[in-house]
PDB file of C-alpha atoms in Angstrom:
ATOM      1  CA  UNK A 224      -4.319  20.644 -49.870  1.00 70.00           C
ATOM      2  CA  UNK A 225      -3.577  17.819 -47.169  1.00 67.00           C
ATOM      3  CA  UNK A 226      -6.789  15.852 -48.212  1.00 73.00           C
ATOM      4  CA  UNK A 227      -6.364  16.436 -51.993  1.00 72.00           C
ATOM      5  CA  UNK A 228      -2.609  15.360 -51.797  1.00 71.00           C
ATOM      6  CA  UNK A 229      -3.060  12.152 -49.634  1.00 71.00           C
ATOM      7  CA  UNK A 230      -6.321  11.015 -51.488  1.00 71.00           C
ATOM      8  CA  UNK A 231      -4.366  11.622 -54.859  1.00 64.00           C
ATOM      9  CA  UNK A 232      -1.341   9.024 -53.916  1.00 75.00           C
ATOM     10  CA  UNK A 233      -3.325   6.104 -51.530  1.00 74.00           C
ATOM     11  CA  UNK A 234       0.333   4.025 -51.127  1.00 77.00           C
ATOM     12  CA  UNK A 235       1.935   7.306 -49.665  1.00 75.00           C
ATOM     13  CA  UNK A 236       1.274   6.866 -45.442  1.00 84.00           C
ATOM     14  CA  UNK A 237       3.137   9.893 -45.146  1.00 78.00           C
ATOM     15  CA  UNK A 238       0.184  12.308 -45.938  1.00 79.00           C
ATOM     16  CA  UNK A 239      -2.644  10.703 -44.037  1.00 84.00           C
ATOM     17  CA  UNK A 240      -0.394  11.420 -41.057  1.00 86.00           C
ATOM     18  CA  UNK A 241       0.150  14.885 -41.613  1.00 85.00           C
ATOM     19  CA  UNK A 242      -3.527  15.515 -42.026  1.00 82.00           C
ATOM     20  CA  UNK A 243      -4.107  13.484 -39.084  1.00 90.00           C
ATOM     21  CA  UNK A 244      -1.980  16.173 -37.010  1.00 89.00           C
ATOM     22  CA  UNK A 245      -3.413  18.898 -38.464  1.00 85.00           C
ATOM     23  CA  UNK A 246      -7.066  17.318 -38.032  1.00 89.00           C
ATOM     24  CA  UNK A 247      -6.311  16.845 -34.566  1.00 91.00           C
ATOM     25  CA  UNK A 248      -5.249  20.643 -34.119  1.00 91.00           C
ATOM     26  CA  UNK A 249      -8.104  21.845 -35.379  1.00 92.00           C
ATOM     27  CA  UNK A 250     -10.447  19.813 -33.063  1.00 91.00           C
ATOM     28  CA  UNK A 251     -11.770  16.622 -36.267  1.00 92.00           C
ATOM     29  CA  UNK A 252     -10.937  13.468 -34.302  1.00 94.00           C
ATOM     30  CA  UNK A 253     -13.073  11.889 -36.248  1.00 95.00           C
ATOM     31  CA  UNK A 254     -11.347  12.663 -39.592  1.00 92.00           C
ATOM     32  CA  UNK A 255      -7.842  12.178 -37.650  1.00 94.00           C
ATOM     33  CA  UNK A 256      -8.907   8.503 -36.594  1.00 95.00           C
ATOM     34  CA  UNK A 257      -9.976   7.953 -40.465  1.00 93.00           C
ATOM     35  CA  UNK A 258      -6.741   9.467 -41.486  1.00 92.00           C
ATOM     36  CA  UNK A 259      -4.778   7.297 -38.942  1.00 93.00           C
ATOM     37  CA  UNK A 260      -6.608   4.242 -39.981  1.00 94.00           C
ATOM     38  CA  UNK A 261      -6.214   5.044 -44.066  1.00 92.00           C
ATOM     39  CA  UNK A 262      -2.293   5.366 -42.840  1.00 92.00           C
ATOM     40  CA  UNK A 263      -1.991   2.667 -40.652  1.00 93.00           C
ATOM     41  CA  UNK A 264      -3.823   0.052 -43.327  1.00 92.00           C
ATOM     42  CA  UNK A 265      -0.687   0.938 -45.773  1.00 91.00           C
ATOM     43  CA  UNK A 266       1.938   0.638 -43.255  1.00 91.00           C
ATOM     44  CA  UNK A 267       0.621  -1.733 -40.167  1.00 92.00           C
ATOM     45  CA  UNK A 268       3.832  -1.853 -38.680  1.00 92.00           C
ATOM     46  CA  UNK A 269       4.363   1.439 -37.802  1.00 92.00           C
ATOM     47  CA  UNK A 270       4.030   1.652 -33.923  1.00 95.00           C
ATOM     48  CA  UNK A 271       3.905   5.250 -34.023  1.00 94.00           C
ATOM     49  CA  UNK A 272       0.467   5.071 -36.049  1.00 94.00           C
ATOM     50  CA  UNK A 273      -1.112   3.023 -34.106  1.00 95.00           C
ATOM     51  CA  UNK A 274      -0.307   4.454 -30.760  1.00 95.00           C
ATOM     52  CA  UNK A 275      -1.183   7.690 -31.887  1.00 95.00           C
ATOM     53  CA  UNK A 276      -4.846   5.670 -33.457  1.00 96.00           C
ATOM     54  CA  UNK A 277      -5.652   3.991 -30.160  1.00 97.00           C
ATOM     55  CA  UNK A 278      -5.695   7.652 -28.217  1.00 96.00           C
ATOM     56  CA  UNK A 279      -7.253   9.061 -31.063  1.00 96.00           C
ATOM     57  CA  UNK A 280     -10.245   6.148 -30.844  1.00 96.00           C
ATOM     58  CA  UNK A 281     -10.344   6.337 -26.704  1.00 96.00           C
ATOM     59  CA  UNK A 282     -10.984  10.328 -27.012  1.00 95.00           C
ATOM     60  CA  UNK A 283     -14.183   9.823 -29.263  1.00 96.00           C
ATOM     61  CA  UNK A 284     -15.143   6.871 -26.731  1.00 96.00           C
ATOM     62  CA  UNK A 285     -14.745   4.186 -29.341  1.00 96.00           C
ATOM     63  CA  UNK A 286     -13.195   1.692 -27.288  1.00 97.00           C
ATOM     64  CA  UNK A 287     -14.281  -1.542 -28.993  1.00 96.00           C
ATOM     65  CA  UNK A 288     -12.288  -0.198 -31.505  1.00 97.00           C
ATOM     66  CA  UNK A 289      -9.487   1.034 -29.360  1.00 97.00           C
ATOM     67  CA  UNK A 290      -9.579  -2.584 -27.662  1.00 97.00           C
ATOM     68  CA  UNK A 291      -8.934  -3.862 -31.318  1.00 97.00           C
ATOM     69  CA  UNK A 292      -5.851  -1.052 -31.921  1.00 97.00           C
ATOM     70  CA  UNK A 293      -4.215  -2.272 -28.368  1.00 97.00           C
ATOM     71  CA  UNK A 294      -4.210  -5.806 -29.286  1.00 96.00           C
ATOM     72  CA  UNK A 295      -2.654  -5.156 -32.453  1.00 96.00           C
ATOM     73  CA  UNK A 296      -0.220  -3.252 -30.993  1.00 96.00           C
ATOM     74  CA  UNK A 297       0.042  -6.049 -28.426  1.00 96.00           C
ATOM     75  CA  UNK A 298       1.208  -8.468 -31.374  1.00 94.00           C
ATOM     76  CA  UNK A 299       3.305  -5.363 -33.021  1.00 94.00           C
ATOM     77  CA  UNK A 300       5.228  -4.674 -29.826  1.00 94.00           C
ATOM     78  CA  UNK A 301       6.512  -8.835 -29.238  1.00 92.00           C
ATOM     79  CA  UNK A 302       3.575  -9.114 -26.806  1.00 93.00           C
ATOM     80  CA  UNK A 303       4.530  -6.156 -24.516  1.00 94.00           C
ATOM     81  CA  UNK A 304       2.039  -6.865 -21.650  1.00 95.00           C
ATOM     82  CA  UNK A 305       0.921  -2.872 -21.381  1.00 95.00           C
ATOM     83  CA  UNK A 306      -0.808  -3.201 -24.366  1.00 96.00           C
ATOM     84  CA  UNK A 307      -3.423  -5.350 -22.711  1.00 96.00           C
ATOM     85  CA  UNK A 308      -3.605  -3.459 -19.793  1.00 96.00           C
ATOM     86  CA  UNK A 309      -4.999  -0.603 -22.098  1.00 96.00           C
ATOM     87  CA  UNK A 310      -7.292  -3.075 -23.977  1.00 97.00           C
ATOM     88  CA  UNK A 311      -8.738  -3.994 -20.325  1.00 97.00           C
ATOM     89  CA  UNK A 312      -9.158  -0.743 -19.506  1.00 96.00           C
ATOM     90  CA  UNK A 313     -11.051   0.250 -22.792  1.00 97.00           C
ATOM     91  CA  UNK A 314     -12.803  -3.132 -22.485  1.00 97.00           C
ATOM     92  CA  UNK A 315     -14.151  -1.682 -18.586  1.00 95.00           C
ATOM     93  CA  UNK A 316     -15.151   1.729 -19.947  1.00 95.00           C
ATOM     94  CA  UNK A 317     -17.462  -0.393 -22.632  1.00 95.00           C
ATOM     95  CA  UNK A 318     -19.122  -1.735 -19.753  1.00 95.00           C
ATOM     96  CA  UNK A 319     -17.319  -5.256 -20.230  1.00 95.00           C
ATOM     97  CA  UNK A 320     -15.739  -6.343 -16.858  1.00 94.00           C
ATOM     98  CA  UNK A 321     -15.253 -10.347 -17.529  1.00 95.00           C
ATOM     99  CA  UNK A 322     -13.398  -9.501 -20.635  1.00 96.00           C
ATOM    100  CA  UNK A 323     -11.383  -6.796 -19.684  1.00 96.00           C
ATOM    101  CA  UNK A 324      -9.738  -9.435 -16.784  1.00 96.00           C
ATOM    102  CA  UNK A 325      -9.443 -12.109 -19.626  1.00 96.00           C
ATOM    103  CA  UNK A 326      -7.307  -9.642 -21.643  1.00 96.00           C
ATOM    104  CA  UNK A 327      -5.688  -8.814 -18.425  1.00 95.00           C
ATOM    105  CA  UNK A 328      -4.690 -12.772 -17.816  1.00 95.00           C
ATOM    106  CA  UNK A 329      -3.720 -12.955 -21.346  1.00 95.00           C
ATOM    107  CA  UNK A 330      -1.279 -10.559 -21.447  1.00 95.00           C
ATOM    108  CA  UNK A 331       0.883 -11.567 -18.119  1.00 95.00           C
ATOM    109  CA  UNK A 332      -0.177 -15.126 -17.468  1.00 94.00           C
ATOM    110  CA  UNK A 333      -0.459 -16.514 -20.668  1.00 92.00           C
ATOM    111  CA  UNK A 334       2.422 -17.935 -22.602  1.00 82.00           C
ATOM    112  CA  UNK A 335       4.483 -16.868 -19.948  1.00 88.00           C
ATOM    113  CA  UNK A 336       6.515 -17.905 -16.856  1.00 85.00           C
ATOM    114  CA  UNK A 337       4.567 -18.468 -13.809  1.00 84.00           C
ATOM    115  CA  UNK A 338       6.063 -16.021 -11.509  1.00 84.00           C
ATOM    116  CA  UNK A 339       4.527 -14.171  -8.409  1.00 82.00           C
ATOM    117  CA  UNK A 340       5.589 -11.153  -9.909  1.00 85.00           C
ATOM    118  CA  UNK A 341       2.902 -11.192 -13.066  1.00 89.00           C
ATOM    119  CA  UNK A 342       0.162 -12.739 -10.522  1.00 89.00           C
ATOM    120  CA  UNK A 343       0.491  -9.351  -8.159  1.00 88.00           C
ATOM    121  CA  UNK A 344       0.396  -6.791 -11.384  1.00 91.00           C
ATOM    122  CA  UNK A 345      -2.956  -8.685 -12.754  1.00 93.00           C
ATOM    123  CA  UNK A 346      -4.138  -9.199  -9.240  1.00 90.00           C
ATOM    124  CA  UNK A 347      -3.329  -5.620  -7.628  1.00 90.00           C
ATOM    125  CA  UNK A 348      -5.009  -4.177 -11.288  1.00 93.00           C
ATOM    126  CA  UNK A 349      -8.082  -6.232 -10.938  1.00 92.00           C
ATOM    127  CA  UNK A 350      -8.121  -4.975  -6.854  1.00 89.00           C
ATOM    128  CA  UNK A 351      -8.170  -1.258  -8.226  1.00 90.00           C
ATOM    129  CA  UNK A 352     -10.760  -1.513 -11.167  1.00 91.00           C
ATOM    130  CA  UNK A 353     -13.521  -3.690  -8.548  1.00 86.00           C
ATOM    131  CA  UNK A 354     -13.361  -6.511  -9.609  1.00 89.00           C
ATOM    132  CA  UNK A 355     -12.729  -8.616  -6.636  1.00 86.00           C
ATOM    133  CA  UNK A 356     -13.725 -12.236  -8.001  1.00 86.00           C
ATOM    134  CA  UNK A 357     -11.544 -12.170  -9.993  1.00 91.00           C
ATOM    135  CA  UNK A 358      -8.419 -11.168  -8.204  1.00 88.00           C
ATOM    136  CA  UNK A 359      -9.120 -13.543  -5.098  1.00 87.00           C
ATOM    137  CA  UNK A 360      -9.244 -16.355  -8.370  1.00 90.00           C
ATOM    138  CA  UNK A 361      -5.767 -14.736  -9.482  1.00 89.00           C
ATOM    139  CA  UNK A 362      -3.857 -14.582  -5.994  1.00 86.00           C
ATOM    140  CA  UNK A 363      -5.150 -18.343  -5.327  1.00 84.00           C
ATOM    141  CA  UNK A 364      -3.485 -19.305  -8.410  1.00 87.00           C
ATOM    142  CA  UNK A 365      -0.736 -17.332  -7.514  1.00 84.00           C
ATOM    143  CA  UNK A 366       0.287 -18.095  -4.224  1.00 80.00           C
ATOM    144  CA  UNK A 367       0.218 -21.768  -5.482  1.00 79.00           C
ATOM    145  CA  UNK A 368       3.318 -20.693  -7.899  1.00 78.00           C
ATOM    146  CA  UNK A 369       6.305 -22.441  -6.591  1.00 68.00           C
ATOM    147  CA  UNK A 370       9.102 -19.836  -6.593  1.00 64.00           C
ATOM    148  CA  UNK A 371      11.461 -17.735  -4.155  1.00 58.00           C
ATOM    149  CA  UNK A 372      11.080 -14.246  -3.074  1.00 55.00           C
ATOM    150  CA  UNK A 373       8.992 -11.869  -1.429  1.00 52.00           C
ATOM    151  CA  UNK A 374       5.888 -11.503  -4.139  1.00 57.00           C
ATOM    152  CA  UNK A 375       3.911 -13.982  -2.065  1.00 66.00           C
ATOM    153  CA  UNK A 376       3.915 -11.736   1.374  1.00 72.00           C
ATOM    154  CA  UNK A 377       2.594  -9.202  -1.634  1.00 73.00           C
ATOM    155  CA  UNK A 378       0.358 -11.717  -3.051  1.00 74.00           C
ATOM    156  CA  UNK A 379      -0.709 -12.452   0.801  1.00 74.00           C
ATOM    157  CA  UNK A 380      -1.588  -8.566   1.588  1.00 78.00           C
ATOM    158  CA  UNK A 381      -3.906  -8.092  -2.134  1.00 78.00           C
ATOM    159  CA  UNK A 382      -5.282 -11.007  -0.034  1.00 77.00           C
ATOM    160  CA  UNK A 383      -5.711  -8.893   2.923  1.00 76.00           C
ATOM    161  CA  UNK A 384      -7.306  -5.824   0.564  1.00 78.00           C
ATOM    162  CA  UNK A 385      -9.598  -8.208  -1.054  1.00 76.00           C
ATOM    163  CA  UNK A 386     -11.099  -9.817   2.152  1.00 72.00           C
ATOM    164  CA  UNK A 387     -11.413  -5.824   2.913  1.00 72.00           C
ATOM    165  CA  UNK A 388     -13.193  -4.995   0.088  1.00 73.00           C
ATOM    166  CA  UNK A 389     -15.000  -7.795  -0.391  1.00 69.00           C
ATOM    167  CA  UNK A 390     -16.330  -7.155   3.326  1.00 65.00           C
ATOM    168  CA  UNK A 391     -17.421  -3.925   2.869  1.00 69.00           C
ATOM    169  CA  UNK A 392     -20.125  -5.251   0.537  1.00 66.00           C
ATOM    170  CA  UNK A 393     -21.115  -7.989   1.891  1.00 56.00           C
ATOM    171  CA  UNK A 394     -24.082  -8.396   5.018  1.00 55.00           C
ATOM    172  CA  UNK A 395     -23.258 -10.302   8.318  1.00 54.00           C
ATOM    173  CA  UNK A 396     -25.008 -13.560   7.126  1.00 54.00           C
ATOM    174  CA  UNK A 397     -22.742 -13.669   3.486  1.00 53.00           C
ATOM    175  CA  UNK A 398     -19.433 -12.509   5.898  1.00 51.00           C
ATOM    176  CA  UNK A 399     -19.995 -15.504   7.802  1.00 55.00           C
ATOM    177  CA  UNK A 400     -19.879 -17.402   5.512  1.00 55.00           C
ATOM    178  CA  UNK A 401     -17.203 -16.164   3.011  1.00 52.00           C
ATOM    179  CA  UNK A 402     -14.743 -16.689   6.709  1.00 52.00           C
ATOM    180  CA  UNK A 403     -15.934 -20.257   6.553  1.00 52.00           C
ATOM    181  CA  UNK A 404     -15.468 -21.314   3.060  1.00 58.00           C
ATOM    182  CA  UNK A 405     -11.669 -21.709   4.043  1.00 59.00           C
ATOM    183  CA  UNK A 406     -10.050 -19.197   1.444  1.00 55.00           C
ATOM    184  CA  UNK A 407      -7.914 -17.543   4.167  1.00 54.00           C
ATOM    185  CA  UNK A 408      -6.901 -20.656   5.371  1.00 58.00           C
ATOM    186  CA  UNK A 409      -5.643 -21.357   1.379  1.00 58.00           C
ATOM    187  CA  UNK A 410      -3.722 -18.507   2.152  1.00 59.00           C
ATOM    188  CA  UNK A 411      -2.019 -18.969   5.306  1.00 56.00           C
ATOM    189  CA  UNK A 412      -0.994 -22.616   4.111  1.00 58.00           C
ATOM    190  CA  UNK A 413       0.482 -21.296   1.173  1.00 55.00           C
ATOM    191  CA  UNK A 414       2.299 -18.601   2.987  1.00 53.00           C
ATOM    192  CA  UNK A 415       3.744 -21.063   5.005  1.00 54.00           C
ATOM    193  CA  UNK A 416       5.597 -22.730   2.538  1.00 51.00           C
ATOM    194  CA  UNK A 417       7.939 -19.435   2.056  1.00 49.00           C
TER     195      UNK A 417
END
C-alpha cells in the first residue's frame, strides 16, 4: 500500500518516509535508503531526512555516499562542525585517510577563528584515528595561534601522545633522528610564550 501510495503522488515526501520506517523494520535498508533519498530529493531541507539517510547509507557500508549526505547536512545545519567529523570518519572506513583529515580541517579550521580550542578537537581526533602526521602538522599550527588560555598546555600534551605514538613505530636509527629535527624544541618555544 506504502509503495503504491508514495509512487502514485512523487511531490508528497510524506510517504517515502513512512515506507522508509517500515522498510527499515522489516530489515530492506536498501529500499529505506532509496525511499529516504526519493524523500529527501523533494524536500532537501529537511534535517530529519537526511540524518536518518546518512545512518541508513553507513549501515549498508556505503560511505562515499554517506560522506556526500554529511556534507550536505554540513551546509544544511550553518556549517555545524560534527557533520564533518562523521564525513571523516566514513571517509577512514573507505580506506581514505588524507581526505578524511582534510574534511576534518575543513570543518573547524576553515572559515573560522583561529583558536586553540578547534586545533585540540582536530588534533586529539586525528591522535585517536592514527594518523599521526597529520596531527603533529595540526598542533604546530596550533600552538603558533596567538591567544590566552590553557588549550596550548593541551595542545603541548597531544604533543607529548604524538611523540609517544609516533615512537612506538619508529626503529632507533628514525628515533634519532625525529629528536633531532627540532619539533619538540617548536614546542617548548611556543609553550613559553604562555
Amino acid at each position: 500500500y506504502y509503495a503504491k501510495t508514495a509512487a502514485a503522488s512523487p511531490k508528497d515526501f510524506r510517504w517515502p518516509m513512512v515506507l522508509a520506517g517500515y522498510q527499515m523494520q522489516f530489515g530492506d535498508a536498501a529500499g529505506a535508503a532509496e525511499s529516504l533519498r526519493k524523500a529527501t530529493a523533494i524536500r532537501p531541507d529537511r534535517l530529519d531526512l537526511m540524518t536518518r539517510l546518512e545512518r541508513v547509507e553507513e549501515r549498508l557500508f556505503k560511505f562515499d555516499e554517506a560522506v556526500k549526505t554529511s556534507l550536505k547536512i554540513y551546509d544544511l545545519t550553518y556549517k555545524n562542525p560534527e557533520w564533518t567529523t562523521r564525513a571523516a570518519l566514513n571517509e577512514l572506513r573507505a580506506g581514505r585517510p588524507d581526505d578524511a583529515a582534510r574534511t576534518l580541517r575543513k570543518g573547524y579550521l576553515e572559515d573560522r577563528p583561529d583558536t586553540h580550542a578547534n586545533y585540540r578537537i582536530v588534533a586529539s581526533q586525528l591522535l585517536e584515528w592514527g594518523q599521526i602526521a597529520a596531527a603533529r602538522e595540526v598542533v604546530t599550527k596550533g600552538l603558533s595561534v596567538r591567544g590566552e588560555g590553557y588549550a596550548p598546555r593541551q595542545l603541548a600534551e597531544i604533543a607529548g601522545q604524538i611523540t609517544v605514538r609516533a615512537h612506538e613505530k619508529l626503529t632507533p636509527a628514525s628515533l634519532s633522528a625525529d629528536l633531532a629535527d627540532g619539533w619538540w624544541s617548536g614546542v617548548a618555544s611556543a609553550m613559553s610564550m604562555y
